[in-house]
JSON list of C-alpha atoms in Angstrom, two decimals:
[
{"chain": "A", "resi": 1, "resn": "UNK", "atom": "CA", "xyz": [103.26, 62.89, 127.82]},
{"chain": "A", "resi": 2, "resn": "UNK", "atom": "CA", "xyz": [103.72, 63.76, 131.76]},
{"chain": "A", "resi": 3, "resn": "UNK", "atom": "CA", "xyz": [105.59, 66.66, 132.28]},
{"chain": "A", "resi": 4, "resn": "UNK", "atom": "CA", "xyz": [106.01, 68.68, 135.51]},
{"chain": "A", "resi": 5, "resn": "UNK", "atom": "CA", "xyz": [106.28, 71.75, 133.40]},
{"chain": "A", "resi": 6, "resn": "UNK", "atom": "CA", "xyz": [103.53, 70.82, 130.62]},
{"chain": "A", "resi": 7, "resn": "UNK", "atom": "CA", "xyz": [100.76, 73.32, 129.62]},
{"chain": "A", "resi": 8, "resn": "UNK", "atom": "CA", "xyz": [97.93, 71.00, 130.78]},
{"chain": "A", "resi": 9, "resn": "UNK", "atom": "CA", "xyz": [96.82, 69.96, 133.91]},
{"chain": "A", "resi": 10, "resn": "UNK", "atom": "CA", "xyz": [94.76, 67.10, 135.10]},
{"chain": "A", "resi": 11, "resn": "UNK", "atom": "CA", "xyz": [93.08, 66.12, 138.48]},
{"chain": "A", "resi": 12, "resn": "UNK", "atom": "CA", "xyz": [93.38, 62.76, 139.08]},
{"chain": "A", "resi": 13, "resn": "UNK", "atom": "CA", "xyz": [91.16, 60.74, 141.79]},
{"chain": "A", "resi": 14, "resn": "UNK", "atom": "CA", "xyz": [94.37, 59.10, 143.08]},
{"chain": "A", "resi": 15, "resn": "UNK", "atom": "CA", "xyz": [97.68, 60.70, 142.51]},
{"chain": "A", "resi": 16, "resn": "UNK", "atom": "CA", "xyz": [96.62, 64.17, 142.80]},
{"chain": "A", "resi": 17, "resn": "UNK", "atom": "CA", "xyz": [96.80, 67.27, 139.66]},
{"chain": "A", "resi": 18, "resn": "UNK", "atom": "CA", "xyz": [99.42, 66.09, 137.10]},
{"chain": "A", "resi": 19, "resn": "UNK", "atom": "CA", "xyz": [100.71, 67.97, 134.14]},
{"chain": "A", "resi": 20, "resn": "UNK", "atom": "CA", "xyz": [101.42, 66.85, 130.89]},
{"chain": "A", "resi": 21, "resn": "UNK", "atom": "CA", "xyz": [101.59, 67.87, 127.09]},
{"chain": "A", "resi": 22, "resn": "UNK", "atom": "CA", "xyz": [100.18, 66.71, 123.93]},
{"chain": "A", "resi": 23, "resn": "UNK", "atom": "CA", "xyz": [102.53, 65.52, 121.51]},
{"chain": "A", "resi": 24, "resn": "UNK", "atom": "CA", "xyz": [101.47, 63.88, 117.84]},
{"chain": "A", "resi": 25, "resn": "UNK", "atom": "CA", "xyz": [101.15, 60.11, 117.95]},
{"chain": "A", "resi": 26, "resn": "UNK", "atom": "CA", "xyz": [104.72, 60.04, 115.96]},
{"chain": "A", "resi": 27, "resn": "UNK", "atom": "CA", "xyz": [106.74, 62.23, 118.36]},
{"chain": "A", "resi": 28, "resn": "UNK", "atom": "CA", "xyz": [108.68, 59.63, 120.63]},
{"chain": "A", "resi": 29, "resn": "UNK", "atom": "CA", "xyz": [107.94, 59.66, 124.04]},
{"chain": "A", "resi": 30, "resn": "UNK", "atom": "CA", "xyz": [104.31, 58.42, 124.10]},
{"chain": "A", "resi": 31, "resn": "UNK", "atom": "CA", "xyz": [102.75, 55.02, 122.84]},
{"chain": "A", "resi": 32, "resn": "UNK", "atom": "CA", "xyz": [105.21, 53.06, 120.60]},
{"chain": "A", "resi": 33, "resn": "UNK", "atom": "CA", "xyz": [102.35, 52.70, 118.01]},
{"chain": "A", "resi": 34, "resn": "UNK", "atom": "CA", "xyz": [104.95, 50.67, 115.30]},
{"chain": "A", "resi": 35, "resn": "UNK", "atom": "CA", "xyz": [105.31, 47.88, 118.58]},
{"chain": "A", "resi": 36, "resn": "UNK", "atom": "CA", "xyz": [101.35, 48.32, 118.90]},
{"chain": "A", "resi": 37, "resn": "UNK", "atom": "CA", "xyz": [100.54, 47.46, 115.13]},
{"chain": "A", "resi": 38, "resn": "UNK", "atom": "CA", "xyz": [103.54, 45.34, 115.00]},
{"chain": "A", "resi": 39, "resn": "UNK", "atom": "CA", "xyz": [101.50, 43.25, 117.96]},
{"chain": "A", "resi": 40, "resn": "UNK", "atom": "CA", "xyz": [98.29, 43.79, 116.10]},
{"chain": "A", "resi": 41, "resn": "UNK", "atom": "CA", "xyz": [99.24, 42.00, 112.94]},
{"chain": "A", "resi": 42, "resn": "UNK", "atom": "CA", "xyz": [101.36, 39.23, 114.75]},
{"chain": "A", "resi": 43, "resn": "UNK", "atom": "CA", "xyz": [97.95, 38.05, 116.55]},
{"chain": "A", "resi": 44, "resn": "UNK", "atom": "CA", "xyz": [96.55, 38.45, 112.89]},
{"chain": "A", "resi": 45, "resn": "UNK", "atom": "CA", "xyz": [94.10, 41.43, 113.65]},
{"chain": "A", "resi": 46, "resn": "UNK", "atom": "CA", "xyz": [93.07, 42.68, 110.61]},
{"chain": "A", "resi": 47, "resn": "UNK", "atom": "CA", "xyz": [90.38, 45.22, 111.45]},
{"chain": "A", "resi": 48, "resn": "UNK", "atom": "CA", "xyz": [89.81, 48.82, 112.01]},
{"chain": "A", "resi": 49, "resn": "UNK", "atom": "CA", "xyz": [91.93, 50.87, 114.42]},
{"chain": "A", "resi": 50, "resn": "UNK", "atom": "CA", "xyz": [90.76, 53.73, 116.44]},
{"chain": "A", "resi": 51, "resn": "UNK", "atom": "CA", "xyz": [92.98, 56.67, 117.63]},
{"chain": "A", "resi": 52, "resn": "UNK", "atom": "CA", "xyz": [92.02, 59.32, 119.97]},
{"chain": "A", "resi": 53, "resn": "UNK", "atom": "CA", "xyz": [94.36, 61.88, 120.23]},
{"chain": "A", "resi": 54, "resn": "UNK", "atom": "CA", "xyz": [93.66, 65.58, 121.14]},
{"chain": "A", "resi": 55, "resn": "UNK", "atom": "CA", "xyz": [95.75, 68.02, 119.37]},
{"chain": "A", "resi": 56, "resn": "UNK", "atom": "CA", "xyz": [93.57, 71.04, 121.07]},
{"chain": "A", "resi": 57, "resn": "UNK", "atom": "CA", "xyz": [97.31, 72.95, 121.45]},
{"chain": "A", "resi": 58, "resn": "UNK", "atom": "CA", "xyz": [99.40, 71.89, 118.47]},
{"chain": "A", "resi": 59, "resn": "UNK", "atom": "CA", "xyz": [97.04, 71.77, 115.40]},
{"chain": "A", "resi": 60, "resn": "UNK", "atom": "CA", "xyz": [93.59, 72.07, 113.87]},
{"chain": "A", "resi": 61, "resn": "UNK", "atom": "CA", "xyz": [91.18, 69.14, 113.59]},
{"chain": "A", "resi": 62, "resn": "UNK", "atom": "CA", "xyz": [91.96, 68.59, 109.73]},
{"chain": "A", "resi": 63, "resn": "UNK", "atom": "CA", "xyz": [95.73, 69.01, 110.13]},
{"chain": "A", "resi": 64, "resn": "UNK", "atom": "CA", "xyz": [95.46, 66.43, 112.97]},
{"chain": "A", "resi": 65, "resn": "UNK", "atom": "CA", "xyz": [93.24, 64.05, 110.99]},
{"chain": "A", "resi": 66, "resn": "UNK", "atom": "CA", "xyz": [95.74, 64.07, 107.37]},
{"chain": "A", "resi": 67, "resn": "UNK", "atom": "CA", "xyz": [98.62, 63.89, 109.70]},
{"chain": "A", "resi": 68, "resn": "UNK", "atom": "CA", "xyz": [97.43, 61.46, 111.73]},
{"chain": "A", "resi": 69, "resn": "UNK", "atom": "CA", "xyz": [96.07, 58.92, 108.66]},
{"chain": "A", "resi": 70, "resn": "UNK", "atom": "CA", "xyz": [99.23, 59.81, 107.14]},
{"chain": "A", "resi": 71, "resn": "UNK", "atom": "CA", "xyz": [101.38, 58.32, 109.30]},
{"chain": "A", "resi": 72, "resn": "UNK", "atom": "CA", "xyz": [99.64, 55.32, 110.40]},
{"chain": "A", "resi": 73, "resn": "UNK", "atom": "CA", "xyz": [99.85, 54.83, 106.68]},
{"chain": "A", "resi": 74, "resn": "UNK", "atom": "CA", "xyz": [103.36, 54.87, 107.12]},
{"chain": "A", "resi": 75, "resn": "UNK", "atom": "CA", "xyz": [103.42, 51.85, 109.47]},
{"chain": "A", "resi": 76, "resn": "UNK", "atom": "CA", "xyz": [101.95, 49.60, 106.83]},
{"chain": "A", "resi": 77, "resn": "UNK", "atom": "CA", "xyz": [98.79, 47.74, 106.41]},
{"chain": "A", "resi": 78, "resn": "UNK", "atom": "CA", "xyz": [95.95, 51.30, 106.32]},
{"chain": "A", "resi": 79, "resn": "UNK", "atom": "CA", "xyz": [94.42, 51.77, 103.39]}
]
């Protein structure tokens, strides 16, 4: 999420150094994942999903992964 006060900074080859934090895929403020599967299974997509998320600053890779799974479960349709 861009923040002018996040821990994290990044150089970017237009606008310049911008900060930002990591937050969990659930925490509002980043992508609206229930629109993005909601989108998914109206064009009848019905095959894997792929998330990238680095949690580097908020969790370990395991946490991240059962949390993660856990609530893209949630949304409906993961096995």
């Amino acid at each position: 999420q861009l923040d002018s006060q996040g821990p994290v900074e990044l150089e970017t080859w237009c606008l310049g150094i911008r900060r930002f934090r990591h937050i969990p895929i659930w925490e509002p403020g980043g992508v609206d994942f229930p629109a993005v599967i909601g989108a998914l299974r109206e064009i009848g997509y019905s095959g894997f999903v792929t998330i990238h998320q680095a949690y580097a600053e908020l969790m370990g890779p395991r946490e991240a992964a059962v949390q993660t799974a856990s609530y893209l479960r949630s949304l409906g349709g993961f096995k």
